[in-house]
Coordinates of C-alpha atoms in Angstrom, one line a residue:
Chain A
M1 CA -0.9 12.9 -12.0
K2 CA -3.0 15.8 -13.2
T3 CA -6.2 14.6 -14.7
A4 CA -7.7 16.4 -17.7
F5 CA -11.5 16.2 -17.4
P6 CA -13.4 15.7 -20.7
Y7 CA -16.5 17.2 -19.0
R8 CA -17.3 20.1 -16.8
V9 CA -16.3 19.8 -13.1
L10 CA -16.8 22.1 -10.1
S11 CA -14.5 25.0 -10.0
G12 CA -15.6 26.1 -6.5
D13 CA -14.1 24.6 -3.3
V14 CA -15.4 21.4 -1.9
R15 CA -15.0 21.5 1.9
L16 CA -14.8 18.5 4.1
Q17 CA -15.2 19.0 7.8
V18 CA -15.0 16.7 10.8
H19 CA -17.4 17.9 13.5
Q20 CA -17.3 15.2 16.1
V21 CA -15.4 12.0 17.0
F22 CA -17.0 9.1 18.8
I23 CA -15.0 6.3 20.3
D24 CA -17.2 3.2 20.8
N25 CA -20.3 5.5 20.9
R26 CA -18.8 8.0 23.3
A27 CA -18.2 11.5 22.1
I28 CA -14.7 12.7 22.9
G29 CA -13.6 16.2 23.6
I30 CA -12.9 17.8 20.3
M31 CA -11.1 21.0 21.3
D32 CA -7.8 19.3 21.8
R33 CA -8.3 16.6 19.2
I34 CA -9.5 18.2 16.0
N35 CA -7.6 20.9 14.2
D36 CA -9.8 22.5 11.6
Q37 CA -7.2 24.7 10.1
D38 CA -4.7 21.9 9.3
Q39 CA -7.3 19.1 9.1
V40 CA -5.8 16.8 11.6
V41 CA -7.5 14.6 14.2
A42 CA -5.0 13.4 16.8
L43 CA -5.8 10.2 18.6
H44 CA -2.6 9.1 20.2
D45 CA -3.5 8.6 23.8
L46 CA -6.4 6.3 23.0
K47 CA -3.8 3.8 23.7
E48 CA -3.6 4.9 27.3
T49 CA -7.2 6.0 28.0
N50 CA -9.2 3.6 26.0
E51 CA -6.8 0.9 25.0
R52 CA -9.5 -1.5 24.0
W53 CA -11.4 0.8 21.7
S54 CA -12.8 -0.9 18.7
E55 CA -14.7 1.6 16.6
L56 CA -14.1 5.2 15.8
R57 CA -16.9 7.2 14.2
L58 CA -16.4 10.6 12.6
R59 CA -19.3 12.9 12.0
V60 CA -18.6 14.8 8.9
S61 CA -20.1 17.3 6.5
V62 CA -19.2 18.3 2.9
T63 CA -20.1 21.6 1.4
A64 CA -19.8 22.8 -2.2
E65 CA -21.1 26.0 -3.9
K66 CA -24.8 25.5 -4.3
D67 CA -25.3 27.9 -7.2
E68 CA -22.6 26.1 -9.2
L69 CA -24.1 22.7 -8.4
A70 CA -27.5 23.8 -9.5
T71 CA -26.4 25.1 -12.9
G72 CA -24.1 22.3 -14.1
P73 CA -24.8 19.5 -16.7
W74 CA -24.8 16.8 -14.0
H75 CA -27.5 14.5 -12.7
D76 CA -27.9 12.1 -9.8
L77 CA -25.5 14.0 -7.6
S78 CA -24.1 12.1 -4.7
C79 CA -21.3 12.6 -2.2
I80 CA -19.0 10.1 -0.5
V81 CA -16.2 10.2 1.9
V82 CA -13.3 7.8 1.3
V83 CA -11.3 6.5 4.2
K84 CA -7.8 5.1 3.3
N85 CA -5.2 3.5 5.4
R86 CA -2.0 2.9 3.5
K87 CA -0.5 0.3 5.8
G88 CA -3.7 -1.6 6.3
N89 CA -4.5 -1.4 2.6
V90 CA -7.9 0.0 3.7
Y91 CA -10.2 1.7 1.2
H92 CA -13.7 2.3 2.4
A93 CA -16.3 4.6 1.0
F94 CA -19.2 6.0 3.0
S95 CA -22.1 7.7 1.3
L96 CA -23.5 10.9 2.8
S97 CA -27.0 12.2 2.9
P98 CA -28.1 15.5 1.4
D99 CA -28.7 18.2 4.0
G100 CA -29.9 21.1 2.0
P101 CA -28.5 22.5 -1.3
G102 CA -24.7 22.1 -1.6
R103 CA -24.4 20.2 1.7
W104 CA -24.1 16.6 2.7
I105 CA -23.7 15.0 6.1
G106 CA -22.9 11.5 7.4
V107 CA -20.6 9.3 9.4
A108 CA -17.4 7.5 8.5
E109 CA -16.3 4.5 10.6
L110 CA -12.8 3.4 11.3
R111 CA -12.2 0.0 12.9
R112 CA -9.4 -0.9 15.2
E113 CA -8.7 -4.1 13.3
E114 CA -7.7 -2.2 10.2
H115 CA -6.4 1.3 11.0
I116 CA -2.9 1.8 12.1
G117 CA -0.6 4.8 12.0
R118 CA -2.4 7.4 10.0
S119 CA -5.5 7.3 7.9
R120 CA -6.8 9.8 5.4
L121 CA -10.2 11.1 4.7
D122 CA -11.3 12.6 1.4
A123 CA -14.6 13.8 0.1
R124 CA -15.7 13.2 -3.5
I125 CA -18.8 14.5 -5.3
V126 CA -20.1 12.2 -8.0
A127 CA -22.6 12.6 -10.8
T128 CA -23.8 11.3 -14.1
V129 CA -22.4 13.5 -16.8
D130 CA -23.2 13.1 -20.5
G131 CA -25.0 9.8 -19.8
I132 CA -21.9 8.3 -18.0
E133 CA -22.5 7.6 -14.3
G134 CA -19.9 7.6 -11.6
R135 CA -18.1 10.7 -12.8
L136 CA -16.0 12.6 -10.4
I137 CA -17.0 16.2 -10.5
G138 CA -15.4 17.6 -7.3
E139 CA -13.0 16.6 -4.6
S140 CA -11.9 18.1 -1.2
Q141 CA -8.6 19.9 -1.8
Q142 CA -6.7 18.5 1.1
P143 CA -7.3 15.2 2.9
W144 CA -7.9 15.0 6.6
D145 CA -5.3 13.3 8.5
I146 CA -6.5 10.9 11.2
N147 CA -3.4 10.3 13.2
F148 CA -3.3 7.5 15.7
E149 CA 0.2 8.4 16.7
A150 CA 0.0 12.1 17.3
K151 CA -0.7 13.5 20.7
R152 CA -1.6 17.0 19.5
P153 CA -3.5 17.8 16.2
T154 CA -0.7 19.5 14.5
P155 CA 0.4 18.9 10.9
E156 CA 4.1 18.7 12.0
R157 CA 5.0 15.1 11.2
S158 CA 7.9 14.5 13.5
L159 CA 10.1 11.5 13.4
R160 CA 9.6 8.8 16.1
M161 CA 12.4 8.9 18.6
R162 CA 13.5 6.5 21.3
W163 CA 16.2 6.5 23.9
I164 CA 18.0 3.2 24.2
D165 CA 21.2 2.0 25.5
F166 CA 23.2 0.9 22.4
T167 CA 25.5 -1.3 24.5
E168 CA 22.6 -3.5 25.5
H169 CA 21.4 -4.5 22.1
D170 CA 23.3 -7.0 19.9
H171 CA 22.5 -5.3 16.7
L172 CA 23.6 -1.9 18.0
K173 CA 26.7 -2.9 19.9
E174 CA 29.1 -2.1 17.2
Y175 CA 27.7 1.5 17.2
R176 CA 28.1 1.8 21.0
D177 CA 29.8 5.2 20.8
D178 CA 27.5 6.8 18.3
P179 CA 25.2 9.3 19.9
W180 CA 22.3 8.6 17.4
L181 CA 21.3 6.4 14.6
L182 CA 18.4 6.2 12.2
D183 CA 16.9 2.7 12.0
T184 CA 13.7 1.1 10.9
E185 CA 11.3 -0.8 13.1
A186 CA 8.3 -2.6 11.7
G187 CA 9.1 -0.9 8.4
E188 CA 8.9 2.7 9.9
P189 CA 11.9 4.9 10.5
I190 CA 12.8 5.6 14.0
L191 CA 15.6 7.7 15.5
Y192 CA 17.5 5.9 18.2
L193 CA 19.2 8.2 20.7
N194 CA 22.0 6.5 22.7
S195 CA 21.4 6.8 26.4
A196 CA 24.8 5.2 27.0
V197 CA 26.5 8.4 25.8
D198 CA 27.2 10.3 28.9
G199 CA 25.3 13.6 29.2
L200 CA 23.5 13.4 25.9
R201 CA 20.1 13.0 27.4
G202 CA 20.7 15.7 29.9
V203 CA 21.5 18.3 27.3
L204 CA 18.8 17.3 24.9
E205 CA 16.0 17.0 27.4
Q206 CA 16.8 19.0 30.5
A207 CA 19.0 21.8 29.2
T208 CA 18.9 24.6 31.8
G209 CA 21.6 27.2 31.6
T210 CA 22.0 29.5 28.5
E211 CA 25.1 27.6 27.3
Q212 CA 23.4 24.3 27.6
K213 CA 20.5 25.6 25.6
L214 CA 22.7 26.8 22.9
V215 CA 24.4 23.4 22.7
R216 CA 21.0 21.7 22.6
E217 CA 19.9 23.9 19.7
I218 CA 23.1 23.1 17.7
L219 CA 22.9 19.4 18.6
S220 CA 19.3 19.0 17.8
S221 CA 19.6 20.6 14.4
Q222 CA 22.5 18.4 13.7
V223 CA 20.5 15.3 14.6
A224 CA 17.6 16.4 12.5
A225 CA 19.7 17.2 9.4
E226 CA 21.4 13.9 9.6
A227 CA 18.1 12.1 10.1
W228 CA 16.6 13.8 7.1
S229 CA 19.6 12.8 4.9
A230 CA 19.3 9.2 6.1
L231 CA 15.5 9.2 5.5
F232 CA 16.1 10.6 2.0
N233 CA 18.8 8.1 1.1
A234 CA 16.6 5.1 2.3
S235 CA 13.8 6.5 0.2
V236 CA 15.9 6.9 -2.9
Y237 CA 16.7 3.2 -2.7
A238 CA 13.0 2.4 -2.6
C239 CA 12.4 4.0 -6.0
Q240 CA 12.1 2.2 -9.2
M241 CA 11.5 2.8 -12.8
E242 CA 8.7 0.9 -14.5
G243 CA 9.5 1.2 -18.2
T244 CA 10.1 4.9 -18.7
E245 CA 8.0 6.0 -15.8
A246 CA 9.4 6.8 -12.4
Q247 CA 7.4 5.1 -9.7
W248 CA 6.6 6.7 -6.3
P249 CA 7.6 4.2 -3.7
G250 CA 4.6 4.5 -1.5
G251 CA 4.6 4.5 2.4
W252 CA 6.9 6.8 4.4
H253 CA 9.4 6.7 1.6
E254 CA 7.0 8.6 -0.6
D255 CA 6.1 11.0 2.2
V256 CA 9.8 11.9 2.6
L257 CA 10.4 12.3 -1.1
R258 CA 7.3 14.4 -1.6
R259 CA 8.4 16.6 1.2
M260 CA 12.0 17.0 0.2
L261 CA 12.0 17.0 -3.6
P262 CA 10.8 20.6 -3.9
D263 CA 13.9 21.7 -2.0
L264 CA 16.2 19.5 -4.1
Y265 CA 14.7 20.5 -7.5
P266 CA 12.8 23.7 -6.9
N267 CA 12.0 24.2 -10.6
L268 CA 10.5 20.9 -11.3
P269 CA 7.0 19.5 -10.6
P270 CA 7.1 16.4 -8.3
D271 CA 6.8 13.7 -11.0
Q272 CA 9.6 15.2 -13.0
A273 CA 11.7 15.8 -9.9
L274 CA 11.4 12.1 -9.1
A275 CA 12.5 11.1 -12.6
E276 CA 15.4 13.4 -12.3
L277 CA 16.4 12.0 -9.0
I278 CA 16.3 8.4 -10.2
E279 CA 18.3 9.4 -13.3
A280 CA 20.8 11.2 -11.1
R281 CA 21.3 8.1 -8.9
R282 CA 21.8 5.9 -11.9
E283 CA 23.8 8.0 -14.2
G284 CA 25.3 10.6 -11.8
E285 CA 29.0 10.6 -12.4
N286 CA 30.1 11.1 -8.8
G287 CA 26.8 12.1 -7.2
S288 CA 28.3 15.4 -6.0
D289 CA 25.5 17.5 -7.4
L290 CA 22.9 15.2 -5.8
Q291 CA 24.8 15.4 -2.4
R292 CA 24.9 19.2 -2.6
R293 CA 21.2 19.4 -3.2
L294 CA 20.6 16.9 -0.4
I295 CA 22.6 18.9 2.1
H296 CA 20.6 21.9 1.2
A297 CA 17.2 20.1 1.5
S298 CA 17.9 18.4 4.8
G299 CA 19.1 21.8 6.1
V300 CA 15.8 23.3 5.1
Q301 CA 13.8 20.4 6.7
S302 CA 15.8 20.6 10.0
R303 CA 15.7 24.5 9.9
K304 CA 19.4 24.4 10.4
P305 CA 20.2 27.8 8.8
R306 CA 17.9 29.5 11.2
K307 CA 18.9 27.6 14.3
I308 CA 22.6 28.2 13.6
S309 CA 22.1 31.9 12.9
T310 CA 20.2 32.3 16.1
V311 CA 22.8 30.5 18.2
L312 CA 25.6 32.6 16.7
R313 CA 23.6 35.8 17.4
D314 CA 23.1 34.7 21.0
L315 CA 26.8 33.8 21.4
R316 CA 27.7 37.3 20.1
R317 CA 25.4 38.9 22.7
M318 CA 26.8 36.8 25.5
A319 CA 30.3 37.8 24.5
N320 CA 29.4 41.5 24.4
K321 CA 27.8 41.3 27.8
K322 CA 30.9 39.8 29.3
E323 CA 33.0 42.6 27.9
I324 CA 30.6 45.2 29.4
V325 CA 30.6 43.6 32.8
Chain B
M1 CA 25.0 -40.8 20.3
T2 CA 25.2 -38.6 17.3
S3 CA 22.3 -37.4 15.3
A4 CA 22.0 -35.2 12.3
R5 CA 22.0 -31.7 13.6
K6 CA 18.8 -30.0 12.8
P7 CA 18.2 -26.6 14.1
E8 CA 15.5 -26.5 16.7
L9 CA 12.3 -25.0 15.5
P10 CA 10.6 -22.4 17.6
E11 CA 7.3 -23.4 19.2
I12 CA 5.6 -20.1 19.0
L13 CA 5.8 -17.3 16.5
G14 CA 7.6 -14.1 17.7
R15 CA 8.8 -11.0 16.1
I16 CA 12.2 -10.0 14.7
S17 CA 12.8 -6.3 14.2
D18 CA 13.8 -5.1 10.7
S19 CA 17.2 -3.9 12.0
V20 CA 18.1 -7.3 13.4
A21 CA 16.8 -8.9 10.1
T22 CA 18.9 -6.6 8.0
K23 CA 21.9 -7.4 10.0
V24 CA 21.7 -11.2 9.7
L25 CA 20.8 -11.0 6.0
T26 CA 24.4 -10.8 4.8
P27 CA 25.3 -11.4 1.2
S28 CA 26.5 -14.9 2.0
V29 CA 23.1 -15.7 3.5
V30 CA 21.2 -14.2 0.6
N31 CA 23.4 -15.1 -2.3
D32 CA 25.3 -18.3 -1.2
G33 CA 22.7 -20.0 1.0
A34 CA 24.8 -19.7 4.2
S35 CA 22.7 -20.6 7.3
L36 CA 21.3 -18.0 9.6
P37 CA 22.5 -17.5 13.2
Q38 CA 19.5 -19.1 14.9
T39 CA 20.7 -18.6 18.4
L40 CA 21.3 -14.9 17.9
L41 CA 18.0 -14.5 16.2
M42 CA 16.1 -16.2 19.0
K43 CA 17.9 -14.1 21.6
N44 CA 16.7 -11.0 19.8
A45 CA 13.2 -12.1 19.1
D46 CA 10.2 -10.3 20.8
S47 CA 7.2 -12.1 22.0
P48 CA 4.1 -12.3 19.9
I49 CA 1.3 -9.7 20.1
D50 CA -0.7 -11.6 22.7
D51 CA -0.7 -15.0 24.4
T52 CA -3.5 -16.7 22.5
P53 CA -3.0 -20.1 20.8
R54 CA -2.9 -18.5 17.4
W55 CA 0.8 -18.0 17.6
D56 CA 1.5 -21.7 17.8
A57 CA 4.2 -22.3 15.2
S58 CA 3.8 -26.0 14.6
E59 CA 0.6 -25.9 12.4
F60 CA 2.2 -23.2 10.3
R61 CA 5.4 -25.2 9.9
H62 CA 3.4 -28.2 9.0
L63 CA 1.6 -26.3 6.2
L64 CA 4.9 -25.1 4.7
E65 CA 6.4 -28.6 4.7
D66 CA 3.2 -29.9 3.1
T67 CA 3.5 -27.3 0.4
M68 CA 7.1 -28.2 -0.4
E69 CA 6.2 -31.8 -0.6
R70 CA 3.1 -31.3 -2.7
F71 CA 4.8 -29.1 -5.2
D72 CA 8.1 -31.0 -5.2
G73 CA 9.3 -31.0 -8.8
A74 CA 6.8 -28.4 -10.0
R75 CA 7.6 -24.7 -10.4
P76 CA 7.4 -23.3 -6.9
A77 CA 5.4 -20.3 -8.1
T78 CA 2.5 -22.6 -8.8
S79 CA 2.2 -23.3 -5.1
D80 CA 1.1 -19.7 -4.4
S81 CA -2.5 -20.3 -5.3
W82 CA -2.7 -23.4 -3.1
L83 CA -0.8 -21.9 -0.2
A84 CA -2.3 -18.4 0.0
P85 CA -5.8 -19.3 1.3
R86 CA -4.4 -22.0 3.7
L87 CA -1.8 -19.6 5.0
H88 CA -4.5 -17.0 5.7
Y89 CA -6.7 -19.6 7.3
T90 CA -3.9 -20.9 9.5
L91 CA -2.4 -17.6 10.6
R92 CA -5.4 -15.6 11.9
L93 CA -4.6 -11.9 12.0
T94 CA -6.3 -8.5 11.7
R95 CA -5.0 -6.2 9.0
A96 CA -3.5 -4.0 11.7
E97 CA -1.5 -7.0 13.0
A98 CA -0.5 -8.0 9.6
T99 CA 1.3 -4.7 9.0
D100 CA 3.9 -5.8 11.6
S101 CA 6.9 -6.7 9.6
G102 CA 8.5 -8.2 12.7
L103 CA 6.1 -11.2 12.5
W104 CA 6.9 -11.9 8.8
N105 CA 10.6 -11.5 9.6
F106 CA 10.3 -14.1 12.3
I107 CA 8.6 -16.6 10.1
A108 CA 11.1 -16.2 7.3
L109 CA 14.2 -16.2 9.4
C110 CA 13.5 -18.4 12.4
L111 CA 10.7 -20.7 11.3
A112 CA 11.1 -21.4 7.6
P113 CA 14.2 -20.0 5.9
D114 CA 14.2 -23.3 4.0
F115 CA 10.8 -22.5 2.5
V116 CA 12.0 -19.0 1.4
R117 CA 14.9 -20.7 -0.4
W118 CA 12.7 -23.4 -1.9
R119 CA 10.2 -20.8 -3.2
W120 CA 12.6 -18.0 -4.4
G121 CA 15.9 -19.8 -4.7
R122 CA 17.7 -20.5 -8.0
E123 CA 20.4 -23.1 -8.3
R124 CA 23.7 -21.5 -9.2
G125 CA 27.0 -23.3 -9.2
G126 CA 25.7 -26.0 -6.9
R127 CA 24.3 -23.5 -4.4
I128 CA 20.8 -22.2 -3.8
T129 CA 20.7 -18.4 -4.1
V130 CA 17.7 -16.3 -3.3
G131 CA 19.3 -13.0 -4.4
Q132 CA 16.8 -10.7 -2.8
A133 CA 17.0 -10.1 0.9
A134 CA 13.5 -8.6 0.6
R135 CA 12.0 -12.1 0.2
F136 CA 13.1 -12.7 3.8
S137 CA 12.5 -9.2 5.2
G138 CA 11.0 -6.6 3.0
R139 CA 8.0 -4.7 1.8
W140 CA 4.6 -6.3 2.4
D141 CA 4.0 -7.2 -1.2
V142 CA 7.4 -8.6 -1.7
Q143 CA 8.2 -10.6 1.4
C144 CA 7.7 -14.4 0.9
F145 CA 4.9 -14.9 3.4
S146 CA 3.2 -11.5 3.9
R147 CA 2.5 -11.1 0.1
L148 CA 0.5 -14.3 0.2
W149 CA -1.4 -13.3 3.4
W150 CA -2.3 -9.9 1.9
A151 CA -3.2 -11.4 -1.4
A152 CA -5.6 -13.7 0.4
E153 CA -7.0 -10.8 2.5
L154 CA -7.5 -8.5 -0.5
F155 CA -9.0 -11.0 -2.8
R156 CA -11.2 -13.1 -0.6
D157 CA -14.9 -12.6 -0.9
G158 CA -15.9 -12.9 2.8
E159 CA -15.5 -16.6 3.7
D160 CA -15.0 -17.6 0.1
Y161 CA -11.3 -18.1 -0.9
R162 CA -12.0 -19.2 -4.5
P163 CA -11.2 -15.7 -5.9
V164 CA -7.9 -15.8 -3.9
A165 CA -6.8 -19.1 -5.6
K166 CA -7.7 -17.6 -9.0
A167 CA -5.9 -14.3 -8.4
C168 CA -2.8 -16.0 -7.1
S169 CA -2.5 -18.2 -10.2
N170 CA -1.4 -15.1 -12.1
Q171 CA 2.0 -13.8 -10.9
D172 CA 1.3 -10.4 -12.4
I173 CA -1.6 -9.9 -10.1
L174 CA 0.7 -10.6 -7.2
N175 CA 3.5 -8.5 -8.6
T176 CA 1.8 -5.5 -9.9
A177 CA -1.9 -5.2 -9.3
I178 CA -1.7 -6.0 -5.6
R179 CA 0.1 -2.7 -4.9
L180 CA -2.5 -0.5 -6.3
D181 CA -5.0 1.5 -4.2
L182 CA -7.6 0.3 -6.6
I183 CA -7.4 -3.3 -5.4
N184 CA -8.2 -2.2 -1.9
H185 CA -11.8 -1.5 -2.9
R186 CA -13.3 -5.0 -2.6
P187 CA -15.7 -4.9 -5.5
T188 CA -12.9 -3.7 -7.8
A189 CA -10.7 -6.6 -6.7
Q190 CA -13.5 -9.1 -7.3
A191 CA -14.2 -7.6 -10.7
I192 CA -10.6 -8.2 -11.8
V193 CA -10.8 -11.8 -10.6
E194 CA -14.1 -12.1 -12.6
L195 CA -12.3 -11.0 -15.8
L196 CA -9.7 -13.7 -15.1
E197 CA -12.4 -16.2 -14.4
R198 CA -14.1 -15.4 -17.7
N199 CA -10.8 -15.7 -19.5
L200 CA -11.2 -12.1 -20.7
I201 CA -7.8 -11.4 -19.3
R202 CA -5.2 -14.2 -19.3
T203 CA -1.6 -13.2 -19.6
G204 CA 0.6 -11.0 -17.5
R205 CA 0.5 -8.4 -20.3
D206 CA -3.3 -8.4 -20.1
V207 CA -3.2 -7.9 -16.4
N208 CA -0.8 -5.0 -16.7
G209 CA -2.8 -3.4 -19.6
L210 CA -6.0 -3.7 -17.6
V211 CA -4.7 -2.2 -14.4
I212 CA -3.0 0.7 -16.2
A213 CA -6.2 1.5 -18.0
A214 CA -8.3 1.1 -14.8
N215 CA -6.0 3.2 -12.8
A216 CA -6.0 6.0 -15.5
A217 CA -9.7 6.0 -15.7
A218 CA -9.9 6.2 -11.9
G219 CA -9.0 9.8 -12.3
T220 CA -12.5 10.6 -13.5
L221 CA -14.5 7.5 -12.7
V222 CA -15.4 6.8 -9.1
Y223 CA -15.5 3.0 -8.8
E224 CA -16.6 3.1 -5.2
A225 CA -19.7 5.0 -6.4
I226 CA -20.4 2.7 -9.4
G227 CA -19.9 -0.4 -7.4
P228 CA -20.5 0.3 -3.7
D229 CA -19.3 -2.1 -1.0
E230 CA -21.1 -3.3 2.1
P231 CA -19.7 -2.7 5.5
R232 CA -17.9 -5.7 6.9
D233 CA -18.8 -7.6 10.1
Y234 CA -15.9 -7.2 12.4
E235 CA -17.5 -9.2 15.2
A236 CA -17.6 -12.2 12.8
L237 CA -13.9 -11.5 12.0
Q238 CA -13.0 -11.5 15.7
D239 CA -15.0 -14.7 16.3
W240 CA -13.1 -16.4 13.4
I241 CA -9.8 -15.3 14.8
R242 CA -10.7 -16.6 18.3
A243 CA -11.8 -19.9 16.8
V244 CA -8.3 -20.8 15.6
A245 CA -7.9 -23.3 18.4
T246 CA -11.2 -25.1 17.8
D247 CA -11.6 -25.0 14.0
P248 CA -10.3 -27.9 12.0
T249 CA -6.9 -27.6 10.4
Y250 CA -6.6 -26.8 6.7
S251 CA -7.6 -29.5 4.3
R252 CA -5.2 -30.5 1.5
D253 CA -7.9 -30.9 -1.1
Q254 CA -10.6 -28.4 -0.2
L255 CA -10.4 -24.7 0.3
P256 CA -10.9 -23.7 3.9
Q257 CA -13.5 -21.2 5.0
G258 CA -12.5 -17.7 5.9
P259 CA -14.2 -15.3 8.2
V260 CA -17.9 -14.8 7.6
D261 CA -17.6 -11.1 7.6
G262 CA -19.8 -10.3 4.7
S263 CA -19.4 -10.9 1.0
V264 CA -19.0 -8.4 -1.7
P265 CA -22.3 -7.2 -3.3
H266 CA -22.8 -9.2 -6.4
R267 CA -24.4 -6.4 -8.4
S268 CA -21.4 -4.1 -7.7
V269 CA -19.0 -6.7 -9.0
E270 CA -21.1 -7.1 -12.1
R271 CA -21.2 -3.4 -12.8
L272 CA -17.5 -3.0 -12.4
T273 CA -16.7 -6.1 -14.4
D274 CA -18.7 -4.5 -17.3
C275 CA -16.9 -1.2 -16.8
F276 CA -13.4 -2.9 -16.8
R277 CA -14.2 -5.0 -19.8
S278 CA -15.0 -1.9 -21.8
L279 CA -11.9 -0.2 -20.6
F280 CA -9.8 -3.2 -21.4
E281 CA -11.2 -3.5 -25.0
T282 CA -9.7 -0.1 -25.7
A283 CA -6.6 -0.4 -23.6
P284 CA -3.3 -0.7 -25.3
V285 CA -1.9 -4.1 -24.4
R286 CA 1.6 -4.9 -25.6
G287 CA 1.6 -7.6 -28.3
K288 CA -2.2 -7.5 -28.6
R289 CA -3.7 -6.9 -32.1
A290 CA -5.8 -3.7 -32.3
K291 CA -9.4 -4.6 -31.8
D292 CA -11.7 -4.4 -34.8
D293 CA -14.0 -1.5 -34.7
E294 CA -17.1 -3.5 -35.3
D295 CA -17.1 -5.5 -32.1
E296 CA -16.3 -2.5 -30.0
G297 CA -19.2 -2.2 -27.5
K298 CA -20.3 0.9 -25.8
A299 CA -17.0 1.9 -24.4
V300 CA -16.8 4.0 -21.2
S301 CA -14.3 6.6 -22.1
P302 CA -11.9 7.5 -19.4

């Protein structure tokens, strides 16, 4: 939802930065944990190295253009960071202290009891405007992603994967010959790879020869494209209309839709694309238009076109070499 | 010797994965009241998160039987406001633990499928049908038990469960408002209960009108700045969780005491209550007559 502000707001950038991370009062190495560019903090192996951690503190700063701040119609400027965790329904605000014109510093705390999966960090600048207090006048453009599941601070949000032997699980027995399946576990999607399929693990994880690598590329893009389609379909079912308004489903369903809808409906803004999608599901005569769009979008997400063209090129080269030899 | 075959109830709470839950929730279970394959379920159950006494199933089972007895003949929905605080008190979890749908699946499928049918079932052609698999295994705000636990967690004021009982007496709070980000800010949740308490909002339409207006205004008004919250005391929360084996069991007539992890600042609730009252006065509520201009106070325009 785009908000129209009935008062003046900051036009310059508001920048939120995470400078340091403390786990139970111990500073941890930031080089491999914090990614400034993509605004990600990766905290996966806390599970291994400090399994009993209880408190995480992030030292942050917020900057805005000081000249603009000084000339606006606002009073009682303050700055807060808001920490949200969608799964834990967490919503905490931490107020920062001024640190010179256009700059605030402070600390946000995240507790083990509440934070799970990924949490987000936003900065908001608040002021009294035209006699009304608590007005939002500026916000950080992109939230920081505090990711408890990521090993490296990259924005790539990969699907969780697990190798299991389908024949050993009651609920998977009837799929014993399928090489992979998308399922959910604790409400989150997970890709099961079937270790009972002879040679699958070898190709996907330890491909050595050129041929094996080519097969791996084709296979992995196939797995990815299918997984994206399945994620998308599950997300479509999670959508509802409330009155005439299409409702974003929240959780990973929403993440998937927000990521894929621009590829399905490139000409529509997200809210309209969602309405279009729900409409298409309900009214669509045979769904073929939707399916076509979906095949395209999951292809984009899995980078299938590029992978296939690379593999075909390499095959051509190999063939040519053999002729020369 | 023959005895009426009653499926054996589990002694401790475990976890059932969503995929196992989906598999057993066949249309005949959901729509026709067929029984669940308990042996298969128990074979596929995972053990609880740790081995503390809080996973003892008997107390929880007792509470549910008590509820069914107490509200026998009444509309089952009226039990929510009695049960939610007692459920939260009996099953002591952190929020992170409560996000595990496996636990909720286990409770609904292995411990108390009869309760799910009692609460959500409708009689149809001599059979009890629930109609929605999600009441057994589904999103946190829909599943039979997790919605009550979360309602209690989001609306309690520290150890005080009174606001929970009030909030859960309005189904629209449970169905609509609970999902909004807004509610996750404790002073905002308390302000909404305060409006219910003062009878300024009553009906489901009122609730929906208010949350739509409050949500829209949140685009420009920063509630967490207008009504700041205090940090919670997590040590106290942990103490309370550990005390599960020594604390008295729930009382039928008195509200239990939740974790003493800090109450919501009174002044913040007051300020937000004022703010929401003004918003609500100008909010479009279906079926509500337009307010006269004269009693329109100083409205905070969104």
